[in-house]
Short mmCIF file of C-alpha atoms in Angstrom, two decimals:
data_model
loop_
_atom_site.label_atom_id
_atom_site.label_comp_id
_atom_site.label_asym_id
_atom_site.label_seq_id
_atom_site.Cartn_x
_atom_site.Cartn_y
_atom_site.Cartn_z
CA UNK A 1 -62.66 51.59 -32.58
CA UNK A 2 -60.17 48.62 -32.11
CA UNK A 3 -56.54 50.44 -30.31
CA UNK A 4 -54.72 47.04 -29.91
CA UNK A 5 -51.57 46.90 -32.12
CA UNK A 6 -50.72 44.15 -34.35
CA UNK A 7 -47.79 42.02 -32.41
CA UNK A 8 -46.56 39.90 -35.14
CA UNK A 9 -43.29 41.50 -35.41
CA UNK A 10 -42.73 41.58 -31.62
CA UNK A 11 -43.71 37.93 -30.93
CA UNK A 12 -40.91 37.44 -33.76
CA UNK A 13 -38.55 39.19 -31.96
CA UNK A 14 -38.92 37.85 -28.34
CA UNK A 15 -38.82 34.41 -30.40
CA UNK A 16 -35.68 34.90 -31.82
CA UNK A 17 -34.38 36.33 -28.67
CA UNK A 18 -35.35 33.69 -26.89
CA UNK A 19 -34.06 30.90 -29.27
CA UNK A 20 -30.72 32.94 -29.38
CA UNK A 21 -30.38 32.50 -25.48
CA UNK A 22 -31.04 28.65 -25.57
CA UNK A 23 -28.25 28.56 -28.24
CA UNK A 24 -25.63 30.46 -26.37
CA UNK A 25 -27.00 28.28 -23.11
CA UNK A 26 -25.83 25.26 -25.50
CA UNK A 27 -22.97 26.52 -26.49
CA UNK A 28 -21.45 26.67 -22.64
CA UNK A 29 -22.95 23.42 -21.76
CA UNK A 30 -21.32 21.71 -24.75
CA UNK A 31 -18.00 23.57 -24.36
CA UNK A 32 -17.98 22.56 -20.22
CA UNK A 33 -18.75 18.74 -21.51
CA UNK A 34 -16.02 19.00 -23.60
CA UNK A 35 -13.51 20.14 -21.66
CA UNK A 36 -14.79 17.93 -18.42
CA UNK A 37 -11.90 14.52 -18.21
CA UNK A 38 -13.86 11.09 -18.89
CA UNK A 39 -13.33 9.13 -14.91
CA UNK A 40 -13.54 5.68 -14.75
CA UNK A 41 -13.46 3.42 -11.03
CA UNK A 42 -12.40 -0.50 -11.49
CA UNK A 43 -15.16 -2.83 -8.88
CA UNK A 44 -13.24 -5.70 -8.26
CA UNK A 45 -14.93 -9.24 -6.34
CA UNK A 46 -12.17 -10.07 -4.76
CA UNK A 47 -14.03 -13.48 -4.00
CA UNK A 48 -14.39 -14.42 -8.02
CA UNK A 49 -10.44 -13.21 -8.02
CA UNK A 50 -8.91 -15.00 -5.82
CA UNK A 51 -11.05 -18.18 -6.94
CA UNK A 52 -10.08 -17.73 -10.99
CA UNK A 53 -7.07 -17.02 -10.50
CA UNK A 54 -6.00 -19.51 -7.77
CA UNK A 55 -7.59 -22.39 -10.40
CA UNK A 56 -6.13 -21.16 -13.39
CA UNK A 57 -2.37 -21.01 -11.51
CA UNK A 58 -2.58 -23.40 -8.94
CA UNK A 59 -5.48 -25.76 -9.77
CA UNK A 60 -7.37 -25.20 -6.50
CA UNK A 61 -9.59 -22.09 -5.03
CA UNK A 62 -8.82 -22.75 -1.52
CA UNK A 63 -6.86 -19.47 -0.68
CA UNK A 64 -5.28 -21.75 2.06
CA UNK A 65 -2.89 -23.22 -0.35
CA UNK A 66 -1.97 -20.32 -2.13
CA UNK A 67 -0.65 -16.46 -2.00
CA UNK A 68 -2.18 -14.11 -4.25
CA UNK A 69 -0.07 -10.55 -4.43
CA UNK A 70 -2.79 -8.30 -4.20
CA UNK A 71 -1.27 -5.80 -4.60
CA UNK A 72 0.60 -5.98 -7.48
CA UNK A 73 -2.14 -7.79 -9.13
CA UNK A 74 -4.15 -3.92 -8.50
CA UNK A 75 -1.33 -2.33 -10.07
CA UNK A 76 -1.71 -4.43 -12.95
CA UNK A 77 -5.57 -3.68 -13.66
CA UNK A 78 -4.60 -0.13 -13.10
CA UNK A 79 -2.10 -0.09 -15.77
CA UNK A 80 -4.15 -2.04 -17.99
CA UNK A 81 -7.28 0.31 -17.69
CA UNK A 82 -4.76 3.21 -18.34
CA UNK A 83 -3.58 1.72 -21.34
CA UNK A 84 -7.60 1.22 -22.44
CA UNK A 85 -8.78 4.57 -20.85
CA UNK A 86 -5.94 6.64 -21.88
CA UNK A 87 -7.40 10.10 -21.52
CA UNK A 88 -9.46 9.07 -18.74
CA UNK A 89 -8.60 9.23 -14.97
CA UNK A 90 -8.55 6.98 -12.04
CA UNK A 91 -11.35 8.00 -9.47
CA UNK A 92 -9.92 4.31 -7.60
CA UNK A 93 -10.39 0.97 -7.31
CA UNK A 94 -13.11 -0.70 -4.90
CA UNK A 95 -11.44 -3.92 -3.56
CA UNK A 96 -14.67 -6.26 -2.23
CA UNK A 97 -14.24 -9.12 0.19
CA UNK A 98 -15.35 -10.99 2.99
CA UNK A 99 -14.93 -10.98 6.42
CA UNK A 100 -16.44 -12.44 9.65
CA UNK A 101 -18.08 -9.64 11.43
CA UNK A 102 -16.73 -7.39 8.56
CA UNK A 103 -13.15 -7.36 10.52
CA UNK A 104 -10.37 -6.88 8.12
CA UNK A 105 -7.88 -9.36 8.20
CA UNK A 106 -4.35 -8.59 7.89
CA UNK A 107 -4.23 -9.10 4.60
CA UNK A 108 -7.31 -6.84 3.93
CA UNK A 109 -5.58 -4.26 5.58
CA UNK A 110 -2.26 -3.89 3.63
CA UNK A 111 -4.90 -3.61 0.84
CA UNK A 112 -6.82 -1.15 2.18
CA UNK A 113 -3.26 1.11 2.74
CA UNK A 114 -2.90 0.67 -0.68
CA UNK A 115 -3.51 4.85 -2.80
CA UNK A 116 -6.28 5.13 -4.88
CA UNK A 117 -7.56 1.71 -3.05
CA UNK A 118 -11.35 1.40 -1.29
CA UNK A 119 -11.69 -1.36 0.43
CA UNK A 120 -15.32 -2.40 1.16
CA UNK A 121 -16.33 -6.01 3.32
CA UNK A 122 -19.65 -8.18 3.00
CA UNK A 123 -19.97 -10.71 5.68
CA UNK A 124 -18.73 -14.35 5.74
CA UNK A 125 -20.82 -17.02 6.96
CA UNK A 126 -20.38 -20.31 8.02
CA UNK A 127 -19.32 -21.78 5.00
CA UNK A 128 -16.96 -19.45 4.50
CA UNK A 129 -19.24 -17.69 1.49
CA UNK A 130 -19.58 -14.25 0.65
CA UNK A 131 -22.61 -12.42 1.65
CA UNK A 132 -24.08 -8.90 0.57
CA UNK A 133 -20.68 -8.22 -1.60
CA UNK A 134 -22.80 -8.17 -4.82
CA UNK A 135 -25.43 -5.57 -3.01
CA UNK A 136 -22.23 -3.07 -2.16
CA UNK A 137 -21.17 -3.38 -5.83
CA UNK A 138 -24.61 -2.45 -7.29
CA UNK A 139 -24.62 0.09 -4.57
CA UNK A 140 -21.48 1.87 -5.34
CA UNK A 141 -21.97 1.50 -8.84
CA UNK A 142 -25.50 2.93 -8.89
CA UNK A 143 -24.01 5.80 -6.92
CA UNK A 144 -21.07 7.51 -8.93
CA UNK A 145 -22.94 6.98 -12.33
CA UNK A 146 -26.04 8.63 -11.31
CA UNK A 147 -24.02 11.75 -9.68
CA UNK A 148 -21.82 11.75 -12.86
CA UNK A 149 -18.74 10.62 -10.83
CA UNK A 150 -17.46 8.18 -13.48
CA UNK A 151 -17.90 7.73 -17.47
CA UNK A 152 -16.71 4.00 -17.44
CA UNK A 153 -17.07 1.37 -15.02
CA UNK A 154 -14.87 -2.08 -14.73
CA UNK A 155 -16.10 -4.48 -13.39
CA UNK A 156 -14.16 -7.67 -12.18
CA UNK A 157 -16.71 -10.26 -11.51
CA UNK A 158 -19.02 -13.08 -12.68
CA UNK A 159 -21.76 -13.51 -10.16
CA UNK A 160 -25.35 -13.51 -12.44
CA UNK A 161 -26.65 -11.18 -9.45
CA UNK A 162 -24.61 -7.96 -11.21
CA UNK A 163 -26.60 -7.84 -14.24
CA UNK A 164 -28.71 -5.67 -12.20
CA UNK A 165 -25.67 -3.50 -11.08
CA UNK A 166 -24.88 -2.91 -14.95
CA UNK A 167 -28.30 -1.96 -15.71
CA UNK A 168 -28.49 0.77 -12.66
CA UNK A 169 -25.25 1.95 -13.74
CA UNK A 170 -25.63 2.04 -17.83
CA UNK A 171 -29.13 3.55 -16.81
CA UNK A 172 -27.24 6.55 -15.43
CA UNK A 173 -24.98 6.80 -18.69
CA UNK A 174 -21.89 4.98 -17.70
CA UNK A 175 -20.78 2.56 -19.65
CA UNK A 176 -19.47 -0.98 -17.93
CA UNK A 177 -16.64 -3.08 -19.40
CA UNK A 178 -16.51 -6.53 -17.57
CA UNK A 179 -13.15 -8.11 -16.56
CA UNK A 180 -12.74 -12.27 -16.09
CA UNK A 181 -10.06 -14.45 -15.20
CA UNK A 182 -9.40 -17.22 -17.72
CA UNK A 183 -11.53 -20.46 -16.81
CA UNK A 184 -9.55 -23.66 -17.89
CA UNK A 185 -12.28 -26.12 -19.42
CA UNK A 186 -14.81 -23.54 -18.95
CA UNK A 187 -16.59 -20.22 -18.37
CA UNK A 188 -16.09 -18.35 -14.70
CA UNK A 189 -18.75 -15.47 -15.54
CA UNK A 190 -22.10 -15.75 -15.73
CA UNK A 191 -23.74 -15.57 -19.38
CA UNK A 192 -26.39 -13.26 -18.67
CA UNK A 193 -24.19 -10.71 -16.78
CA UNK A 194 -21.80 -10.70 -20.33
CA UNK A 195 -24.61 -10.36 -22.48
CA UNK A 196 -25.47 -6.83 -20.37
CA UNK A 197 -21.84 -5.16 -20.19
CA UNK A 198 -20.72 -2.94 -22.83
CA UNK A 199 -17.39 -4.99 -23.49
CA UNK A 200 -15.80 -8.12 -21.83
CA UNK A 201 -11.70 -8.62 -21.58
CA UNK A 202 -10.67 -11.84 -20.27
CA UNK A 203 -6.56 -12.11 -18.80
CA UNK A 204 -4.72 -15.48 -19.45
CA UNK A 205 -2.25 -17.45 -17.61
CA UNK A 206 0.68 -15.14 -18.33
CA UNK A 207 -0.92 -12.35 -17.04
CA UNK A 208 -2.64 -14.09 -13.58
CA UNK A 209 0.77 -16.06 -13.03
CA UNK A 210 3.46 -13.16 -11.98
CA UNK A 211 1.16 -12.56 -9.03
CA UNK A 212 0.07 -16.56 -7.34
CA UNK A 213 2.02 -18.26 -5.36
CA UNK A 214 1.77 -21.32 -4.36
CA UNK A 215 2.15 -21.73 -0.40
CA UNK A 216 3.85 -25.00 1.13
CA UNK A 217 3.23 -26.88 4.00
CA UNK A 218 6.40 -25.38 6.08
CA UNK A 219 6.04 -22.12 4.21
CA UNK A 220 9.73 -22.01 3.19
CA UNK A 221 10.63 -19.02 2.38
CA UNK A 222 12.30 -17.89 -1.69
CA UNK A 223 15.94 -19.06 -2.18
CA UNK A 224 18.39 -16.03 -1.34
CA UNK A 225 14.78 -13.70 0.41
CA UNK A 226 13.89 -13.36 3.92
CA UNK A 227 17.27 -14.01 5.75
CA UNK A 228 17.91 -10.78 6.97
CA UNK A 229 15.87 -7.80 9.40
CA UNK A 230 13.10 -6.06 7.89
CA UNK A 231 14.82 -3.63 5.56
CA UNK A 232 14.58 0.38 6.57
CA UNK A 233 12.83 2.52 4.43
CA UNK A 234 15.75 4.17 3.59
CA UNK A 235 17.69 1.21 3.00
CA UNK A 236 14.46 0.52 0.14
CA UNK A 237 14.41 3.30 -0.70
CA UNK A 238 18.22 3.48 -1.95
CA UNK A 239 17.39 0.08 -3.16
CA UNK A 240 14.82 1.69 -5.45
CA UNK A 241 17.34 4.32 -6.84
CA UNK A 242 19.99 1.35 -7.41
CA UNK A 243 17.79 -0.54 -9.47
CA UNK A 244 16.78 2.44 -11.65
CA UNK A 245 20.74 2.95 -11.95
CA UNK A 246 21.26 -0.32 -13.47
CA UNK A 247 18.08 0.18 -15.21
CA UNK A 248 19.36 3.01 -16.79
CA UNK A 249 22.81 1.57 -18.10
CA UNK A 250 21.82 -1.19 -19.18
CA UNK A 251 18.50 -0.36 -21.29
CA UNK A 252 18.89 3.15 -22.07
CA UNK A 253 17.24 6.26 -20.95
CA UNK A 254 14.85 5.92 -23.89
CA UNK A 255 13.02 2.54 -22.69
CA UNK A 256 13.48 3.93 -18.73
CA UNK A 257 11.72 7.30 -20.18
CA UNK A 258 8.31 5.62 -21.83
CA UNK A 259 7.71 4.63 -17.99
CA UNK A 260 7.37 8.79 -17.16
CA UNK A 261 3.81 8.99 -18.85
CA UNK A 262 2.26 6.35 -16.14
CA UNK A 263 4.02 8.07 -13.29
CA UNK A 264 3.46 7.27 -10.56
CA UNK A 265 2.43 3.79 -11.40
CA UNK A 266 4.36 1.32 -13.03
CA UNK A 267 3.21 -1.02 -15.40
CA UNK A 268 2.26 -4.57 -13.83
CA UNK A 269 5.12 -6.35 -15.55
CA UNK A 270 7.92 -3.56 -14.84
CA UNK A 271 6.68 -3.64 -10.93
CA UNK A 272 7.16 -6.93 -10.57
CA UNK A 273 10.56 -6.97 -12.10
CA UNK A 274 11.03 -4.31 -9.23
CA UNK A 275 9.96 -5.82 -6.31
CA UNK A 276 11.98 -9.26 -7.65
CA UNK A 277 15.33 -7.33 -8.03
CA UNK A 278 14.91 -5.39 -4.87
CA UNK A 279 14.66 -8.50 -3.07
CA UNK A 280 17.31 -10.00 -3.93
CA UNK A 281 19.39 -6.74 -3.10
CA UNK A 282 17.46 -6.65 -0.04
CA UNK A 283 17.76 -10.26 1.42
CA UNK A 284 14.22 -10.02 2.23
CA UNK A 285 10.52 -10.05 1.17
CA UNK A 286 8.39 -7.11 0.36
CA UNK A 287 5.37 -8.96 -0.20
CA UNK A 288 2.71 -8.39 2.50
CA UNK A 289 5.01 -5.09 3.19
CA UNK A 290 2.40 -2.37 0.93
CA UNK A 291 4.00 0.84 2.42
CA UNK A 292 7.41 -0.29 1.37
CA UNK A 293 6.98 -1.27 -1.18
CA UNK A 294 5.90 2.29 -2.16
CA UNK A 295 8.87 3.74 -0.70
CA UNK A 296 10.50 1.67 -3.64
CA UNK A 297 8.64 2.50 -6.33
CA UNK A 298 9.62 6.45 -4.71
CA UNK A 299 13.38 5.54 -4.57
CA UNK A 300 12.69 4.75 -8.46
CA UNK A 301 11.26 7.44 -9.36
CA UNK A 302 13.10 9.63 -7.81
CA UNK A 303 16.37 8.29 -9.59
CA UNK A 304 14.61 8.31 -12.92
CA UNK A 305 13.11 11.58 -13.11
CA UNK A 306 16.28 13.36 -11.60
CA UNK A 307 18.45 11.55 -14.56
CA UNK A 308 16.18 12.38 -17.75
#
């Protein structure tokens, strides 16, 4: 005689069992995916900048005959990829550039100073042309979207050779929003790389022009800046608090309080109006001067947030 027992109702049972664990194992995934912050990093060729920009403001890309404020010109794409991205966060922003031997320059170090700021060098060659920037983009890119580090990617390019950056990183799940300068007569970016990105934003003349200056021959220096010592940064720091003051009286708290929410970043425009009026309290340039002009924005703040 047969003893086996039927199983029917216990394979059921270990079925539904198991079905019930994959379901609560869903549950907690989908809950931690919720919860997780979207992170988004901003690549910018500093090559294709300085080129676009220095055209569409100046009419030449030698960056002999002009200034570009780097910095401020970072603070801008930051507060325009907050305003975008609003309830995503800054990982930071990868500045790429050039440089014989990969030495930074002066220049590229004040940059590199700069918070939330990675600054990462290709080689120049003779010709003074970039070489291997595109292969660190696709590199860093590749990177953070295959370890989940970021959700969105900007890119701020137009080089044909980062198609293949924006496939490696929309392969991993990110999703890559392409950034151009304005091109007068023309196109900047490469056709193929726009066709691959997952949007495209392109900033005019008003935007670019805040932040190029054109440089002279002697180099003379802005009406009513640069007479005096380099300021203290205490003396910048009051300077910061005296603008907010004035700020304050003569706007309103309400317009000085809708800067709180991007604290402690400014918005490009606001920054700028900043650094002009503490200049001309100042007697002197901040440009080229990255860690005091932080201590300003800090003097700001610090006013601001102790008067609302």
């Amino acid at each position: 005689m047969n003893d086996l027992q039927p199983t029917g109702t216990t394979d059921l049972a270990a079925l539904a069992a198991g079905i019930e664990r994959t379901n609560e194992l869903l549950t907690r995934v989908l809950a931690e995916v919720a919860t997780t912050p979207s992170t988004h990093a901003i690549f910018v060729d500093a090559g294709y900048v300085y080129a676009a920009t220095g055209r569409l403001v100046t009419g030449t890309e030698d960056r002999k005959a002009f200034e570009l404020d780097a910095e401020g010109l970072i603070e801008a794409f930051i507060d325009k990829a907050r305003m975008i991205f609003p309830d995503s966060r800054l990982l930071r922003v990868y500045w790429y550039d050039g440089a014989r031997r990969r030495i930074h320059t002066q220049e590229q170090q004040r940059v590199a100073e700069l918070p939330d700021v990675k600054v990462r060098l290709g080689n120049l060659n003779a010709h003074n042309q970039q070489k291997g920037v595109d292969s660190l983009i696709r590199t860093d890119l590749e990177s953070l979207a295959r370890h989940r580090a970021i959700t969105d990617a900007v890119l701020i390019g137009g080089d044909e050779d980062l198609v293949s950056a924006v496939e490696a990183a929309q392969g991993y799940g990110a999703r890559v929003h392409l950034w151009g300068i304005e091109a007068p007569g023309g196109r900047n970016q490469a056709e193929p790389l726009m066709w691959e990105v997952d949007s495209a934003r392109t900033f005019d003349l008003d935007f670019c022009k805040p932040y190029v200056t054109r440089r002279t021959a002697t180099e003379h220096p802005e009406p009513g800046v640069g007479e005096g010592p380099v300021p203290s940064r205490e003396e910048v720091r009051f300077v910061g608090a005296r603008v907010a003051a004035q700020w304050l009286s003569e706007r309103g708290p309400a317009w000085v309080a809708d800067l709180l929410p991007g604290h402690p970043y400014l918005p490009g425009a606001v920054d700028q109006e900043l650094l002009t009026a503490a200049e001309a309290l100042l007697k002197h340039s901040l440009r080229g001067h990255a860690d005091l002009r932080r201590v300003l924005r800090d003097g700001f703040w610090d006013h601001v947030q102790g008067r609302l």
